[in-house]
């Protein structure tokens, strides 16, 4: 997007929402808004990037590189239906507060900040190239009415809008959530692993997969155990010829 269009857009958004940090409410200068919209420097300092060391399957962050192969504490004893997941920040500090305000505080404009934060998923070269069908994890219609928007859809659209040159991304909302469940955040690990069976379905009408199978990029706000994205992947496998399924999230629970 041209700088001019970006500045105009910024001016309109600034008028609608006088810019303040989404985590601590500190008023923000216009120049700061262009770098990291809706995030002050001190809250940015509390974000913990996952960085370079993470599980090549479920995306769980590690403290440092390991020279010897070992079983991942999160996915080593489970079969996930996704090929791999990549997250950007740990779900602590300002990251957690921002996401809470985004989802439960009707602060839809924070989607722009999460879009900027998501830029870092491209550090994983497995995501390069494409084509990918970008599929948001759906909300149950009742929750969608309460919240007014699906946070994963907002993130998927920002991802596509900001993707690096040469990426071939198509927005494809292929999934529905047919059962309302207890919020994953309120459950312990064992409950999370079993809370989600029969929750998702593929939409009735699906596009036909390209030859070699569809390459699917699932988008969620937070990945914790990976169960949600794995359930989504499993229902897509039942209905489509699949080439590969990856999942991305801004935060790692
Ligand atoms: Zn702040
Ligand atoms: Zn893992």
Coordinates of C-alpha atoms and ligand atoms in Angstrom, one line a residue:
X1 CA 0.0 0.0 0.0
X2 CA 1.3 3.5 -0.8
X3 CA 2.4 5.7 2.0
X4 CA -0.2 8.2 1.1
X5 CA -3.0 5.8 1.3
X6 CA -1.6 4.4 4.5
X7 CA -1.5 7.9 6.0
X8 CA -5.0 8.7 4.9
X9 CA -6.3 5.5 6.4
X10 CA -4.4 6.3 9.6
X11 CA -5.9 9.8 9.7
X12 CA -9.4 8.3 9.4
X13 CA -8.8 5.6 12.0
X14 CA -7.1 8.3 14.3
X15 CA -10.3 10.3 14.1
X16 CA -12.5 7.3 14.9
X17 CA -10.3 6.1 17.7
X18 CA -8.0 8.7 19.2
X19 CA -4.9 6.6 19.3
X20 CA -4.1 5.0 22.7
X21 CA -2.1 2.0 23.6
X22 CA -4.4 -1.1 23.5
X23 CA -2.7 -2.6 26.5
X24 CA -2.4 0.4 28.9
X25 CA -4.4 3.3 27.4
X26 CA -1.4 5.6 27.2
X27 CA -2.1 8.3 24.4
X28 CA 0.1 7.7 21.4
X29 CA 1.8 10.1 19.0
X30 CA 0.9 9.9 15.3
X31 CA 4.5 8.9 14.4
X32 CA 4.4 6.0 16.8
X33 CA 1.1 4.9 15.3
X34 CA 2.8 4.4 12.0
X35 CA 5.4 2.1 13.5
X36 CA 3.3 0.0 15.8
X37 CA -0.4 1.0 15.8
X38 CA -2.1 1.1 19.2
X39 CA 1.0 -0.1 21.2
X40 CA 3.2 2.1 23.4
X41 CA 7.0 1.4 23.6
X42 CA 6.9 0.2 27.2
X43 CA 4.2 -2.3 26.6
X44 CA 6.0 -3.4 23.4
X45 CA 9.0 -4.1 25.7
X46 CA 6.9 -6.7 27.6
X47 CA 6.1 -8.8 24.5
X48 CA 8.2 -12.0 24.3
X49 CA 8.8 -13.2 20.8
X50 CA 8.9 -16.9 20.2
X51 CA 12.0 -16.3 18.0
X52 CA 14.0 -18.9 16.2
X53 CA 13.7 -21.9 18.6
X54 CA 10.4 -23.7 18.5
X55 CA 8.9 -27.2 17.9
X56 CA 8.9 -27.9 14.1
X57 CA 5.5 -29.5 14.5
X58 CA 3.3 -27.7 17.1
X59 CA 5.3 -24.4 17.2
X60 CA 5.8 -24.4 21.0
X61 CA 8.7 -22.1 21.9
X62 CA 11.9 -23.4 23.4
X63 CA 14.3 -21.4 25.6
X64 CA 17.3 -22.3 23.3
X65 CA 18.3 -24.5 20.4
X66 CA 18.8 -28.2 21.3
X67 CA 21.6 -30.1 19.7
X68 CA 20.0 -33.5 20.3
X69 CA 16.5 -34.5 19.1
X70 CA 14.0 -34.8 21.9
X71 CA 10.2 -35.2 22.3
X72 CA 8.3 -31.9 22.4
X73 CA 6.5 -31.6 25.8
X74 CA 3.4 -30.5 24.1
X75 CA 3.0 -32.7 21.0
X76 CA 5.4 -35.5 21.5
X77 CA 2.7 -37.9 22.7
X78 CA -0.1 -36.8 20.3
X79 CA -0.9 -37.0 16.6
X80 CA -1.9 -33.6 15.3
X81 CA -3.7 -33.4 12.0
X82 CA -1.7 -30.3 11.0
X83 CA 1.7 -30.5 9.4
X84 CA 3.1 -27.6 11.4
X85 CA 2.2 -24.5 13.4
X86 CA 4.0 -21.2 13.8
X87 CA 3.3 -18.6 16.5
X88 CA 4.8 -15.2 17.0
X89 CA 4.7 -14.1 20.6
X90 CA 4.2 -15.8 23.9
X91 CA 0.7 -15.2 25.4
X92 CA 2.0 -13.2 28.4
X93 CA 2.4 -9.6 29.4
X94 CA 0.9 -7.0 27.0
X95 CA 0.2 -9.7 24.4
X96 CA -2.4 -11.3 26.7
X97 CA -4.0 -7.9 27.7
X98 CA -4.2 -6.8 24.1
X99 CA -5.9 -10.0 23.0
X100 CA -8.3 -9.8 25.8
X101 CA -9.3 -6.2 24.9
X102 CA -9.5 -7.2 21.2
X103 CA -11.8 -10.1 21.8
X104 CA -13.9 -9.1 24.8
X105 CA -13.6 -5.3 24.8
X106 CA -15.0 -4.7 21.3
X107 CA -11.7 -3.1 20.3
X108 CA -11.8 -4.3 16.7
X109 CA -9.2 -1.8 15.6
X110 CA -6.5 -3.7 17.5
X111 CA -6.7 -6.1 14.5
X112 CA -4.3 -3.7 12.8
X113 CA -1.7 -4.1 15.5
X114 CA -2.0 -7.9 15.4
X115 CA -1.6 -7.7 11.7
X116 CA 1.8 -5.9 12.2
X117 CA 2.7 -8.5 14.9
X118 CA 1.9 -11.3 12.5
X119 CA 4.5 -10.1 10.0
X120 CA 7.0 -12.2 11.9
X121 CA 5.4 -15.6 10.9
X122 CA 7.2 -15.1 7.6
X123 CA 10.5 -15.9 9.4
X124 CA 9.4 -19.6 8.9
X125 CA 10.5 -20.4 5.3
X126 CA 8.0 -23.3 5.1
X127 CA 5.3 -20.7 4.7
X128 CA 6.9 -19.0 1.7
X129 CA 5.7 -19.6 -1.8
X130 CA 2.2 -21.0 -1.8
X131 CA -0.5 -20.9 -3.0
X132 CA -2.3 -21.0 0.3
X133 CA -5.9 -20.9 1.1
X134 CA -6.2 -18.8 4.3
X135 CA -8.9 -20.3 6.6
X136 CA -9.9 -18.6 9.8
X137 CA -10.9 -20.7 12.8
X138 CA -14.6 -20.0 13.0
X139 CA -16.7 -18.7 15.9
X140 CA -20.1 -20.2 16.8
X141 CA -22.8 -17.9 15.4
X142 CA -24.1 -17.0 18.9
X143 CA -20.6 -15.9 20.0
X144 CA -20.1 -14.0 16.7
X145 CA -23.3 -12.1 17.5
X146 CA -22.1 -11.2 21.0
X147 CA -18.7 -10.2 19.9
X148 CA -19.6 -8.5 16.6
X149 CA -16.6 -10.0 14.7
X150 CA -14.5 -13.1 14.5
X151 CA -11.0 -12.2 15.6
X152 CA -9.5 -15.0 13.5
X153 CA -11.1 -13.6 10.4
X154 CA -9.7 -10.1 11.1
X155 CA -6.3 -11.6 11.5
X156 CA -6.6 -13.7 8.3
X157 CA -7.5 -10.6 6.3
X158 CA -4.7 -8.5 7.9
X159 CA -2.3 -11.4 7.1
X160 CA -3.3 -11.3 3.4
X161 CA -3.3 -7.5 3.2
X162 CA 0.3 -7.3 4.6
X163 CA 1.8 -10.4 3.1
X164 CA 5.2 -10.1 1.5
X165 CA 5.5 -9.6 -2.3
X166 CA 5.1 -12.8 -4.2
X167 CA 2.9 -14.7 -1.7
X168 CA -0.2 -16.2 -3.2
X169 CA -2.9 -16.1 -0.4
X170 CA -6.6 -16.5 -0.9
X171 CA -9.2 -16.0 1.8
X172 CA -11.3 -19.1 2.1
X173 CA -13.7 -19.4 5.1
X174 CA -14.2 -23.1 4.7
X175 CA -15.2 -24.0 8.2
X176 CA -18.2 -23.6 10.6
X177 CA -18.4 -24.0 14.3
X178 CA -21.5 -26.1 15.0
X179 CA -21.2 -26.6 18.7
X180 CA -20.6 -23.9 21.3
X181 CA -18.0 -25.0 23.9
X182 CA -16.5 -23.9 27.1
X183 CA -13.8 -21.4 26.3
X184 CA -10.5 -23.2 25.9
X185 CA -8.8 -20.7 28.2
X186 CA -11.0 -21.8 31.1
X187 CA -10.0 -25.4 30.8
X188 CA -6.9 -27.4 32.0
X189 CA -4.7 -29.2 29.6
X190 CA -6.5 -32.6 29.8
X191 CA -9.9 -30.9 29.3
X192 CA -8.6 -28.9 26.4
X193 CA -7.6 -32.0 24.6
X194 CA -11.1 -33.5 24.7
X195 CA -13.3 -30.4 24.6
X196 CA -13.4 -30.0 20.9
X197 CA -14.6 -33.2 19.3
X198 CA -17.4 -32.6 16.7
X199 CA -17.2 -28.8 17.1
X200 CA -16.2 -28.0 13.6
X201 CA -17.6 -28.9 10.2
X202 CA -16.6 -28.0 6.7
X203 CA -19.0 -25.7 4.9
X204 CA -21.5 -27.5 2.7
X205 CA -20.2 -26.0 -0.5
X206 CA -16.5 -26.2 -0.9
X207 CA -14.3 -25.1 -3.8
X208 CA -12.5 -27.9 -5.7
X209 CA -8.9 -28.4 -4.6
X210 CA -6.2 -27.6 -7.1
X211 CA -4.2 -30.6 -8.5
X212 CA -1.8 -31.8 -5.8
X213 CA -4.3 -30.9 -3.1
X214 CA -5.2 -27.7 -1.3
X215 CA -2.6 -26.0 0.8
X216 CA -4.4 -24.7 3.8
X217 CA -3.2 -22.0 6.2
X218 CA -5.4 -22.0 9.3
X219 CA -5.4 -18.8 11.3
X220 CA -6.2 -18.5 15.0
X221 CA -5.6 -15.8 17.6
X222 CA -4.0 -18.1 20.2
X223 CA -2.6 -21.6 19.8
X224 CA -2.2 -23.4 23.1
X225 CA -2.1 -27.2 22.8
X226 CA -2.8 -27.1 19.0
X227 CA -6.0 -29.1 19.5
X228 CA -8.3 -26.5 17.9
X229 CA -6.3 -26.2 14.7
X230 CA -5.9 -30.0 14.6
X231 CA -9.6 -30.5 14.8
X232 CA -10.1 -28.0 12.0
X233 CA -7.6 -29.8 9.9
X234 CA -9.2 -33.1 10.5
X235 CA -12.6 -32.0 9.2
X236 CA -11.0 -30.5 6.1
X237 CA -9.2 -33.8 5.4
X238 CA -12.6 -35.6 5.4
X239 CA -13.9 -33.3 2.6
X240 CA -11.0 -32.0 0.5
X241 CA -8.0 -33.3 -1.2
X242 CA -5.2 -31.8 0.9
X243 CA -1.7 -31.0 0.0
X244 CA -0.6 -29.5 3.3
X245 CA -2.1 -27.9 6.4
X246 CA -0.2 -25.3 8.4
X247 CA -1.5 -23.2 11.2
X248 CA -0.4 -19.7 12.5
X249 CA -1.3 -17.6 15.5
X250 CA -0.3 -14.3 17.0
X251 CA 0.0 -15.7 20.5
X252 CA 1.2 -19.0 22.0
X253 CA -0.9 -19.8 25.1
Ligands
LIG1 ZN1 1.0 0.6 26.7
LIG2 ZN1 5.6 -29.7 19.6

